[in-house]
mmCIF file with all atom_site columns, C-alpha atoms in Angstrom:
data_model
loop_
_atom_site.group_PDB
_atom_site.id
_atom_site.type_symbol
_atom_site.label_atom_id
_atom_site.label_alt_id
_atom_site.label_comp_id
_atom_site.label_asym_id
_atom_site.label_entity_id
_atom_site.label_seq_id
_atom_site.pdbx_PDB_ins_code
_atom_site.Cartn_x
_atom_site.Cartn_y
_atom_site.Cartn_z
_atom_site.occupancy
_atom_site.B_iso_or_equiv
_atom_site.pdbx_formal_charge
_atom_site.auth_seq_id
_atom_site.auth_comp_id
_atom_site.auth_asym_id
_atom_site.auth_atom_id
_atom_site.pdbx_PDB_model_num
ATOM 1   C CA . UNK A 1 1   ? 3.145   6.082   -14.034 1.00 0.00 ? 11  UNK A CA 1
ATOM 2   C CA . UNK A 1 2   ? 5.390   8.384   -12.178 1.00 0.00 ? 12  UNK A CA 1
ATOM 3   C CA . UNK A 1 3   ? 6.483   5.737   -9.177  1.00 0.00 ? 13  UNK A CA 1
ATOM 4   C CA . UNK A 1 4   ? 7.345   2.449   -9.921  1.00 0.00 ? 14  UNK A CA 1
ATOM 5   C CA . UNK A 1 5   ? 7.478   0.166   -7.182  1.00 0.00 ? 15  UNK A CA 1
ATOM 6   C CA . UNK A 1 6   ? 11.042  -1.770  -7.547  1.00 0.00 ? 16  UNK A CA 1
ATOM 7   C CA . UNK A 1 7   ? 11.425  -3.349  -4.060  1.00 0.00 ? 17  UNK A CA 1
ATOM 8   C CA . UNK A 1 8   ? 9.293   -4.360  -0.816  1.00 0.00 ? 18  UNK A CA 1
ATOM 9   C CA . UNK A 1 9   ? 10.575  -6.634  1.983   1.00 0.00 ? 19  UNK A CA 1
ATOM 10  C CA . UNK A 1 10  ? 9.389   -7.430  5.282   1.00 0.00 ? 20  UNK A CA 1
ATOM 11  C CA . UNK A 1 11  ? 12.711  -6.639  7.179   1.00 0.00 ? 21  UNK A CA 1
ATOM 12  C CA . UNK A 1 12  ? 11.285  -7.300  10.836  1.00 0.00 ? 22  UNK A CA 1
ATOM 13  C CA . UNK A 1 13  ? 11.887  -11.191 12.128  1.00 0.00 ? 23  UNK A CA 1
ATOM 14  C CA . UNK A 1 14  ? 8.924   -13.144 10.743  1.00 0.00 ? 24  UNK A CA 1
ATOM 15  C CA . UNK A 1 15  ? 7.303   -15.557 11.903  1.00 0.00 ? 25  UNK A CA 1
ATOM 16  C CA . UNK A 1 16  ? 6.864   -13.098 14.968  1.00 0.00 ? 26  UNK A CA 1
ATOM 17  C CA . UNK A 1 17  ? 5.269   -12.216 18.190  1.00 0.00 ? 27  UNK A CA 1
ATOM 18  C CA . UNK A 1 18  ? 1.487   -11.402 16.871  1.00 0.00 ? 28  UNK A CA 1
ATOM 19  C CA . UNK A 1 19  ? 2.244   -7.710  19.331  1.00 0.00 ? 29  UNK A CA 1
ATOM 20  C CA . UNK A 1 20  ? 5.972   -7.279  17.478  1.00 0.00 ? 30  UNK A CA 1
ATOM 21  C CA . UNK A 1 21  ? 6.217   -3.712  15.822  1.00 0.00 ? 31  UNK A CA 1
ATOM 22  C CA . UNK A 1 22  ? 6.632   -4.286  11.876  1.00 0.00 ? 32  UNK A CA 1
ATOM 23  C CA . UNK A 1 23  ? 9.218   -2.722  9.591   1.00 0.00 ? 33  UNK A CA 1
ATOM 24  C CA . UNK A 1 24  ? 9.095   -2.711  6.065   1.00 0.00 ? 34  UNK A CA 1
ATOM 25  C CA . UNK A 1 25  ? 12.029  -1.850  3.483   1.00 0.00 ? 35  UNK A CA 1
ATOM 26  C CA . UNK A 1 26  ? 10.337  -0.155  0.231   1.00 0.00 ? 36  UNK A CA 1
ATOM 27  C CA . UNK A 1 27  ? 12.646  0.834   -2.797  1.00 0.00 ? 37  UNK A CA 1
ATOM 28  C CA . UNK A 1 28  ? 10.649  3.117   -4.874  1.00 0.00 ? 38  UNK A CA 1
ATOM 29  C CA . UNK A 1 29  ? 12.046  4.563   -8.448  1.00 0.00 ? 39  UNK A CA 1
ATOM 30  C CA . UNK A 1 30  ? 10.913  8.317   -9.068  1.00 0.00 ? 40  UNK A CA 1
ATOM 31  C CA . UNK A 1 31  ? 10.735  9.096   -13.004 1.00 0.00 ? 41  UNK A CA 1
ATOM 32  C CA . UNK A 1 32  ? 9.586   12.701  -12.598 1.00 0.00 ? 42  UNK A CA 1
ATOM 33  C CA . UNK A 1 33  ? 9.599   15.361  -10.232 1.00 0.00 ? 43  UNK A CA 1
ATOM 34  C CA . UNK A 1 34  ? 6.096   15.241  -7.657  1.00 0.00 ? 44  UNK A CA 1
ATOM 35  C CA . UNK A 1 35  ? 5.130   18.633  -6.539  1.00 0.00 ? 45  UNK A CA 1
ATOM 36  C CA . UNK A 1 36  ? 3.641   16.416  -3.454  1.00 0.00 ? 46  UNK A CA 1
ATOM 37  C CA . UNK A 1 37  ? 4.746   14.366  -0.946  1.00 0.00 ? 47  UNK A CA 1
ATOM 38  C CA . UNK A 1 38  ? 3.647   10.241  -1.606  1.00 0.00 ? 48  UNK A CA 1
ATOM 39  C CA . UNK A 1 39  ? 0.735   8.649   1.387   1.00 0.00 ? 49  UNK A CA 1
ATOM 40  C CA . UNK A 1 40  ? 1.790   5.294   3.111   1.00 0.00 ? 50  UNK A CA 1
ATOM 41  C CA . UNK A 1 41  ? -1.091  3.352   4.386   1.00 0.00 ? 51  UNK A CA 1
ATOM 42  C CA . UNK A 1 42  ? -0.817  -0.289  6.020   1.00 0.00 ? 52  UNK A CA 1
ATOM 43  C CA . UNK A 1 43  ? -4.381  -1.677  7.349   1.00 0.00 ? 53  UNK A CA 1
ATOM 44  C CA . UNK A 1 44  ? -4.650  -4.657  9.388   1.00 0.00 ? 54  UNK A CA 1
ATOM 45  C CA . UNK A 1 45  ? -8.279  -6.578  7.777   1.00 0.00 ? 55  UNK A CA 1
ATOM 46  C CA . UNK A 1 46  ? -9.327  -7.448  11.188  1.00 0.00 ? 56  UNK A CA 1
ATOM 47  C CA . UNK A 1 47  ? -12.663 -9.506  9.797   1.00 0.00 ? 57  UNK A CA 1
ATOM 48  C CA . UNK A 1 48  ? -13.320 -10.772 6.456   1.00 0.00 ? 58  UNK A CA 1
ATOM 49  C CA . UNK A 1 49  ? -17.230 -10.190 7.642   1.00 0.00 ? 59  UNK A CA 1
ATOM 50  C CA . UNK A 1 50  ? -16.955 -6.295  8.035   1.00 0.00 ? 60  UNK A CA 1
ATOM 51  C CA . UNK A 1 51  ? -15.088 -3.409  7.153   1.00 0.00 ? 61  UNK A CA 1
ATOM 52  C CA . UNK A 1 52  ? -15.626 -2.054  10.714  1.00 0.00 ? 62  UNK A CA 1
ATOM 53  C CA . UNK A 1 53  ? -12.590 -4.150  12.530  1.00 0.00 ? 63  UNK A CA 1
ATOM 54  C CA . UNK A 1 54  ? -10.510 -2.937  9.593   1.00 0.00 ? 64  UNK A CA 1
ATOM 55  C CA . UNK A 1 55  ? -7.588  -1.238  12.000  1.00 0.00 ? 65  UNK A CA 1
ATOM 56  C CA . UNK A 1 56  ? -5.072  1.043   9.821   1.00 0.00 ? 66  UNK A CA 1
ATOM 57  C CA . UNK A 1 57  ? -1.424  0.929   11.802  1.00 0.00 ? 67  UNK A CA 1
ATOM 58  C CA . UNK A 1 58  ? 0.504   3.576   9.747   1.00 0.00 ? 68  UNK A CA 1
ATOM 59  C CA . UNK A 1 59  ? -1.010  6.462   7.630   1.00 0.00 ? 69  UNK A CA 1
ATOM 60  C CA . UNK A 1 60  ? 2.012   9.176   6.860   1.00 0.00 ? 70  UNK A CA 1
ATOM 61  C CA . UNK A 1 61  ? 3.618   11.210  4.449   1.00 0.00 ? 71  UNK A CA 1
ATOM 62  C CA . UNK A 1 62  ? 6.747   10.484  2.425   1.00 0.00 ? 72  UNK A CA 1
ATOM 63  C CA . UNK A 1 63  ? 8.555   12.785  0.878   1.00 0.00 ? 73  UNK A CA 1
ATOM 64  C CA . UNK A 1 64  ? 9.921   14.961  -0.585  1.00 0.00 ? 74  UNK A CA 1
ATOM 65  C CA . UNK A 1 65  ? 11.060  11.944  -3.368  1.00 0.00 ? 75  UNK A CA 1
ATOM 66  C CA . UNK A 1 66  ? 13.685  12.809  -5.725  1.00 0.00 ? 76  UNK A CA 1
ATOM 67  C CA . UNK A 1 67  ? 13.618  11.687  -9.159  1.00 0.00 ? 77  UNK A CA 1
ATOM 68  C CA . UNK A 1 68  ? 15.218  8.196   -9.317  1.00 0.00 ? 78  UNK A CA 1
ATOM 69  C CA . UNK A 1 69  ? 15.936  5.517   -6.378  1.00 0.00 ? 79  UNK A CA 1
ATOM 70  C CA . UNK A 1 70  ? 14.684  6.486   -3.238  1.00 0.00 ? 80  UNK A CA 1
ATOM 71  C CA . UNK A 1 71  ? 14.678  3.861   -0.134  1.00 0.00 ? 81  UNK A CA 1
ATOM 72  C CA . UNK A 1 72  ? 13.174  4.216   3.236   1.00 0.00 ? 82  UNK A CA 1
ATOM 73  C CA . UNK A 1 73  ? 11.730  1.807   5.888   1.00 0.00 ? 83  UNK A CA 1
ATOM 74  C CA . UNK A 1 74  ? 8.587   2.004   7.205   1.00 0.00 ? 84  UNK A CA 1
ATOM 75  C CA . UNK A 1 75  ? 7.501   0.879   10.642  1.00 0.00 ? 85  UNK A CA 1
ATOM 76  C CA . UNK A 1 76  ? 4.209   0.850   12.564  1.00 0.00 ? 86  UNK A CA 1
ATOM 77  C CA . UNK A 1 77  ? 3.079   -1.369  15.340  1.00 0.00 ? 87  UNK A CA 1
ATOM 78  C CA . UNK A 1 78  ? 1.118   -4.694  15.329  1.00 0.00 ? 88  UNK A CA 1
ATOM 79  C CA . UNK A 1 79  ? -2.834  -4.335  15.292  1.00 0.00 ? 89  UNK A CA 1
ATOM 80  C CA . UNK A 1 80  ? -4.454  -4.018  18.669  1.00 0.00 ? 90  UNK A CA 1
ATOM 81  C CA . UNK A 1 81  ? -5.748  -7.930  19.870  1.00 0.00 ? 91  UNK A CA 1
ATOM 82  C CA . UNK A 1 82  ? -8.560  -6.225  21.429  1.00 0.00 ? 92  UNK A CA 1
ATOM 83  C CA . UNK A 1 83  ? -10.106 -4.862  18.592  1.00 0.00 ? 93  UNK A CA 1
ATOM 84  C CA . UNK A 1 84  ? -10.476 -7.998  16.702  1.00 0.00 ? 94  UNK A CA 1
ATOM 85  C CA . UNK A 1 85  ? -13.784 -10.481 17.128  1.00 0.00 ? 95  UNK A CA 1
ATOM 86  C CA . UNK A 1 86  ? -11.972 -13.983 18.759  1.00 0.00 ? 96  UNK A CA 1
ATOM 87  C CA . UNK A 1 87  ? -13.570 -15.712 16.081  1.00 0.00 ? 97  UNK A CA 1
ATOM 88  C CA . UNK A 1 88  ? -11.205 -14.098 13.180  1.00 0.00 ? 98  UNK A CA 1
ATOM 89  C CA . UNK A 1 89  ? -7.927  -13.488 15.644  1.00 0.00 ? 99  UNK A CA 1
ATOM 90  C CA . UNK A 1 90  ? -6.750  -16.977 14.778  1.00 0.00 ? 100 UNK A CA 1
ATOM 91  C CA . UNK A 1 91  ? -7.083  -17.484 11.480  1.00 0.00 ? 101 UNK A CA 1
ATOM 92  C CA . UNK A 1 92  ? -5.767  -16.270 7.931   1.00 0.00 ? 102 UNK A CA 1
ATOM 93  C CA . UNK A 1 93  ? -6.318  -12.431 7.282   1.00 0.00 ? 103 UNK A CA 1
ATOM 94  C CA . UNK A 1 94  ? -4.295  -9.616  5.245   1.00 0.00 ? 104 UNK A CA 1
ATOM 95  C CA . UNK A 1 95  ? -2.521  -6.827  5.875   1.00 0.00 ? 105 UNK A CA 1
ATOM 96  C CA . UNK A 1 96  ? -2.721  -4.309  2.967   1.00 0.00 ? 106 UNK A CA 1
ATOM 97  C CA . UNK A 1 97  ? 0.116   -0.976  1.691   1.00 0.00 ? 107 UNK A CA 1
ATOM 98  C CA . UNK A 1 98  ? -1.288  1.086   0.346   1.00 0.00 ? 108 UNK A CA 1
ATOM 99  C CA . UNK A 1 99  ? 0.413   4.429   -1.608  1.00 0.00 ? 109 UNK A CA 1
ATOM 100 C CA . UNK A 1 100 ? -1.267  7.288   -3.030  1.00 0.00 ? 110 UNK A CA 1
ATOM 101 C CA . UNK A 1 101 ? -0.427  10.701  -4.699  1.00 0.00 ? 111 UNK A CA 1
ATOM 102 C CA . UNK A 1 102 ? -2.665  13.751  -4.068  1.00 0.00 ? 112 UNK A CA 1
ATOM 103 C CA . UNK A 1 103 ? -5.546  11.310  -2.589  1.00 0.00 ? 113 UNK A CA 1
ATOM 104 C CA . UNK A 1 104 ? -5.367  8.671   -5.340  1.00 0.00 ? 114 UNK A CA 1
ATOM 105 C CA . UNK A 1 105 ? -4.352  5.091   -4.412  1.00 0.00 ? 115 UNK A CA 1
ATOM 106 C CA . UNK A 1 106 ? -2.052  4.027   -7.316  1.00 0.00 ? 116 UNK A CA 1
ATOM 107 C CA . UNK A 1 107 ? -0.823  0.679   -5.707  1.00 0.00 ? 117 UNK A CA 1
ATOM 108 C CA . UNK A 1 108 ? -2.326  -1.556  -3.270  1.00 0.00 ? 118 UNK A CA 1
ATOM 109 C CA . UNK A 1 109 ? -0.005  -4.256  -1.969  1.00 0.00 ? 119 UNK A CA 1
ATOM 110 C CA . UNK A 1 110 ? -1.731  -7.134  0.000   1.00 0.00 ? 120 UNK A CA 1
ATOM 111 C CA . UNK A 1 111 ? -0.214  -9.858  2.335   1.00 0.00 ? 121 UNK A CA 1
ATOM 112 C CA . UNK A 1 112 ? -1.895  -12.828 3.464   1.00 0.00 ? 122 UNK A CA 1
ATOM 113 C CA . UNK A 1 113 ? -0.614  -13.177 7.450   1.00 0.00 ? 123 UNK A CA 1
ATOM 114 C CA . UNK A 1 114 ? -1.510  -16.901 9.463   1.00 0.00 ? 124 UNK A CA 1
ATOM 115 C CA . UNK A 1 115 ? -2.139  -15.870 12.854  1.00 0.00 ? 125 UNK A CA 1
ATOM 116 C CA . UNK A 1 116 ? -1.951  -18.920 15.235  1.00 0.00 ? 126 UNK A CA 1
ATOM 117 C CA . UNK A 1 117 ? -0.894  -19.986 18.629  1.00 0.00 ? 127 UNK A CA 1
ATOM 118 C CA . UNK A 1 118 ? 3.715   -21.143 18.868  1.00 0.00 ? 128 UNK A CA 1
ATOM 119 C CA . UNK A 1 119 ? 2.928   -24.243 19.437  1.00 0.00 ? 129 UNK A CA 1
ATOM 120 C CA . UNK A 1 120 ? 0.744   -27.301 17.947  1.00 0.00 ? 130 UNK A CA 1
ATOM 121 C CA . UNK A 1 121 ? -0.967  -28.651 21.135  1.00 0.00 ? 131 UNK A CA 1
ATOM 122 C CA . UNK A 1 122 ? -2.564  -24.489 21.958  1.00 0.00 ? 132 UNK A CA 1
ATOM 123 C CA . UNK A 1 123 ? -3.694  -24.679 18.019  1.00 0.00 ? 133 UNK A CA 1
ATOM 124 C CA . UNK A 1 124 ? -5.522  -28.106 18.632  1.00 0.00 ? 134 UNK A CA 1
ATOM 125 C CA . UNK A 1 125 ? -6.779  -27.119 21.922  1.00 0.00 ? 135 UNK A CA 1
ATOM 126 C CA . UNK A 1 126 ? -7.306  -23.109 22.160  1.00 0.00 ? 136 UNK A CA 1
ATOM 127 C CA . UNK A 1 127 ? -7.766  -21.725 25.632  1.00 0.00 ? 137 UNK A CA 1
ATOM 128 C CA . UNK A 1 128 ? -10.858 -20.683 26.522  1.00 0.00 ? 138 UNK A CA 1
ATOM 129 C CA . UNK A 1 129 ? -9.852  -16.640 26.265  1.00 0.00 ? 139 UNK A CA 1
ATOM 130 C CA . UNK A 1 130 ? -6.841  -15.480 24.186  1.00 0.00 ? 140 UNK A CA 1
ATOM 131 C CA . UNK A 1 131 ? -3.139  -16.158 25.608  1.00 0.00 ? 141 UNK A CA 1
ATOM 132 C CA . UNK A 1 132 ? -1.577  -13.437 23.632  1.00 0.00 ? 142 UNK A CA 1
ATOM 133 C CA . UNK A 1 133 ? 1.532   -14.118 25.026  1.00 0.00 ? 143 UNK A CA 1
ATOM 134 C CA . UNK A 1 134 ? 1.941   -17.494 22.822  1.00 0.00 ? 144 UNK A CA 1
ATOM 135 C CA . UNK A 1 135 ? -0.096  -15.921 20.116  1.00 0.00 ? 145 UNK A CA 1
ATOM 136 C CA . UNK A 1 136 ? 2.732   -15.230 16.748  1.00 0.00 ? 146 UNK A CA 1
ATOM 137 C CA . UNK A 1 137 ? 1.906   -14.194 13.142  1.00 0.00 ? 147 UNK A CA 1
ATOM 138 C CA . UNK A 1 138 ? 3.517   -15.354 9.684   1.00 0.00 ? 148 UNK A CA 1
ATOM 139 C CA . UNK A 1 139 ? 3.402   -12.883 6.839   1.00 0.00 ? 149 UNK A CA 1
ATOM 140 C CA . UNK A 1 140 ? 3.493   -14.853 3.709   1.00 0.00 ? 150 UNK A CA 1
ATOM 141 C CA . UNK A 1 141 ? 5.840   -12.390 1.948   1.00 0.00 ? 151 UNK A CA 1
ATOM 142 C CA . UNK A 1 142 ? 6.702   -14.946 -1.106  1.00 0.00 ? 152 UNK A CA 1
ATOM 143 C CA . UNK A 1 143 ? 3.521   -13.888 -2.734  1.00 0.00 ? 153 UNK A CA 1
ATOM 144 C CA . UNK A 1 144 ? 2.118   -10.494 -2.435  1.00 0.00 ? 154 UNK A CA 1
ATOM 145 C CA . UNK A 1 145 ? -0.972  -9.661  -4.071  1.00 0.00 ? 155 UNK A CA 1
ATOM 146 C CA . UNK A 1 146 ? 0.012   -5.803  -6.040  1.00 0.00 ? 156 UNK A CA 1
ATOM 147 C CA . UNK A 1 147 ? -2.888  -4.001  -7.838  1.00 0.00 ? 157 UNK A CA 1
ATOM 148 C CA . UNK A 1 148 ? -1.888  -1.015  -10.024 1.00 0.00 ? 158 UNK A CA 1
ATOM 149 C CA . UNK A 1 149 ? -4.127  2.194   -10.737 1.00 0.00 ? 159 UNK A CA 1
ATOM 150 C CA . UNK A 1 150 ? -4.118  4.857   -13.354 1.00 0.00 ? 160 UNK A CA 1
ATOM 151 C CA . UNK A 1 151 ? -4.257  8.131   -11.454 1.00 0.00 ? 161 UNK A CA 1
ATOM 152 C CA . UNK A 1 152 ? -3.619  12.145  -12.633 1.00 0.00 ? 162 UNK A CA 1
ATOM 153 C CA . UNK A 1 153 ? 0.086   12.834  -11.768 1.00 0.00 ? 163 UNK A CA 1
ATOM 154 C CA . UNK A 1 154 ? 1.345   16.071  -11.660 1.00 0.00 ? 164 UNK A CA 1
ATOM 155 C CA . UNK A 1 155 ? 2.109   16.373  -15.741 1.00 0.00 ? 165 UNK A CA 1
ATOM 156 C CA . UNK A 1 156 ? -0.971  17.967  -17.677 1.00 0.00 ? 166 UNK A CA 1
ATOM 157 C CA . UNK A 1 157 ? -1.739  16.224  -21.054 1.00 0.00 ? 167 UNK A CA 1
ATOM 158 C CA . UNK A 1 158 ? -1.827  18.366  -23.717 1.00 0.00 ? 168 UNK A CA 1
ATOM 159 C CA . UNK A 1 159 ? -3.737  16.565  -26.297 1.00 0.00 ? 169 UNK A CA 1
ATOM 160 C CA . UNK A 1 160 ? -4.035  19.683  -29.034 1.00 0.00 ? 170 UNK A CA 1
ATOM 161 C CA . UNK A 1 161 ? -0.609  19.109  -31.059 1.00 0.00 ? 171 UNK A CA 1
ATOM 162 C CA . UNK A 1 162 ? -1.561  22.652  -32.769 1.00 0.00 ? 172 UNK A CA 1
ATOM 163 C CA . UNK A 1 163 ? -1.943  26.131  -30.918 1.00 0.00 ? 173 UNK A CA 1
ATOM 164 C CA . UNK A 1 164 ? -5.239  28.103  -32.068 1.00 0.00 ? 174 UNK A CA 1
ATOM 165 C CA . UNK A 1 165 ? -3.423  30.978  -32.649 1.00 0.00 ? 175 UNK A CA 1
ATOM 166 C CA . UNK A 1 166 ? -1.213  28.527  -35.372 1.00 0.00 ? 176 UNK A CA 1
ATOM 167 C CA . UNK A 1 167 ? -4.083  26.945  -36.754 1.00 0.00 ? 177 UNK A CA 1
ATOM 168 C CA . UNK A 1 168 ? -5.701  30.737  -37.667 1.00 0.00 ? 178 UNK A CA 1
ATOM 169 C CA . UNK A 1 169 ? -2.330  31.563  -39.685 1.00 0.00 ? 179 UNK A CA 1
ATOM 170 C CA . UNK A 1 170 ? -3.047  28.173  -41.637 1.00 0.00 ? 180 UNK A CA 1
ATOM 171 C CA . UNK A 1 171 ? -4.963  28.222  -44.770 1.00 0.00 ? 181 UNK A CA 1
ATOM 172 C CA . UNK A 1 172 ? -6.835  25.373  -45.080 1.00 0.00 ? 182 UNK A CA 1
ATOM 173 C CA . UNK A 1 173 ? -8.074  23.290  -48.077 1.00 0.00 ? 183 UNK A CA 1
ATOM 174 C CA . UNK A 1 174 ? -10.347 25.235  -50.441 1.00 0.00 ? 184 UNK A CA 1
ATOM 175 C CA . UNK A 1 175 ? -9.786  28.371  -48.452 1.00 0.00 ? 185 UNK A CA 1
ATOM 176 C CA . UNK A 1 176 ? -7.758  30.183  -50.931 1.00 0.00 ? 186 UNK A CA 1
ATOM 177 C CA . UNK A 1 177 ? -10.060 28.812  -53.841 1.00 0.00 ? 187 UNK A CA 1
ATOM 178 C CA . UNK A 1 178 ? -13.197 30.627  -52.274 1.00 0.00 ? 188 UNK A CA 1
ATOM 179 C CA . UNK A 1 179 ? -10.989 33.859  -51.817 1.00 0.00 ? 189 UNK A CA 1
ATOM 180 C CA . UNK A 1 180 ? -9.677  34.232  -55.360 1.00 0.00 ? 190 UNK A CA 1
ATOM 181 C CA . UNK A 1 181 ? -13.485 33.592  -57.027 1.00 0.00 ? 191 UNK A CA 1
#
């Protein structure tokens, strides 16, 4: 692997505003050169029933990354309310990072976020429509869920340890008994 993730932290105030922007600190250690910029992607799962409320907050570019420690923060804005069913706004969902190099995901980082009303009494008894003003969101940062891929990096494998044109100046076995005979 050419990235190594060293470091991710939730830097924003958490537990938060549901609507409060997000900012994430990400340490990253380069071990070779990339001829290519690295792809951020943070998606909000807005229903654990579909795929279509699925809302992605960030999607850019980072780079170039020099070989060795490189540290940025990365900041996008809360998912939109409105796009989420009521039934799965309060509830448990994740919010996923995920980087990839020349359109391969290598690392998928996943945070499960509690979305719920500031105060006991709204949780037991929910308005009838949404108060978003009251509504906040915990990201459970203590245990991330991080998936690793192999993926082609920029360095091409060169499994032949012998050139062809070195292998024809070779003699191999029983060649030079056939010659002499």
């Amino acid at each position: 692997m050419s990235i190594n993730l060293a470091e991710i932290e939730l830097i924003s105030p958490n537990p938060a505003h549901f609507t409060d922007p997000y900012q994430w600190r990400i340490r990253l250690d380069v071990l070779e050169e990339l001829q290519e910029d690295v792809e951020f992607k943070v998606v909000w799962i807005g229903s654990s029933a579909s795929n279509a409320y699925d809302e992605v907050l960030e999607d850019c570019e980072v780079g170039p990354l020099a070989v060795g420690a490189n540290e940025f923060v990365l900041e996008h804005n809360a998912p939109d309310w409105k796009l989420i069913p009521p039934e799965d706004l309060l509830s448990v969902t994740v919010v996923l990072i995920t980087v990839s190099y020349k359109e391969q995901e290598f690392l998928r980082i996943g945070y499960y976020v509690n979305v719920a009303y500031d105060h006991d009494t709204l949780n037991e008894e929910p308005p009838e429509s949404i108060d978003i003003d009251r509504l906040a969101r915990n990201v459970l940062t203590s245990k991330p869920t991080l998936v690793t891929k192999t993926i082609t990096w920029d360095t091409i494998v060169n499994d032949a340890s012998i050139s062809l044109d070195a292998l024809s100046r070779q003699e191999l076995p029983g060649s030079a008994a056939k010659e002499s005979s």
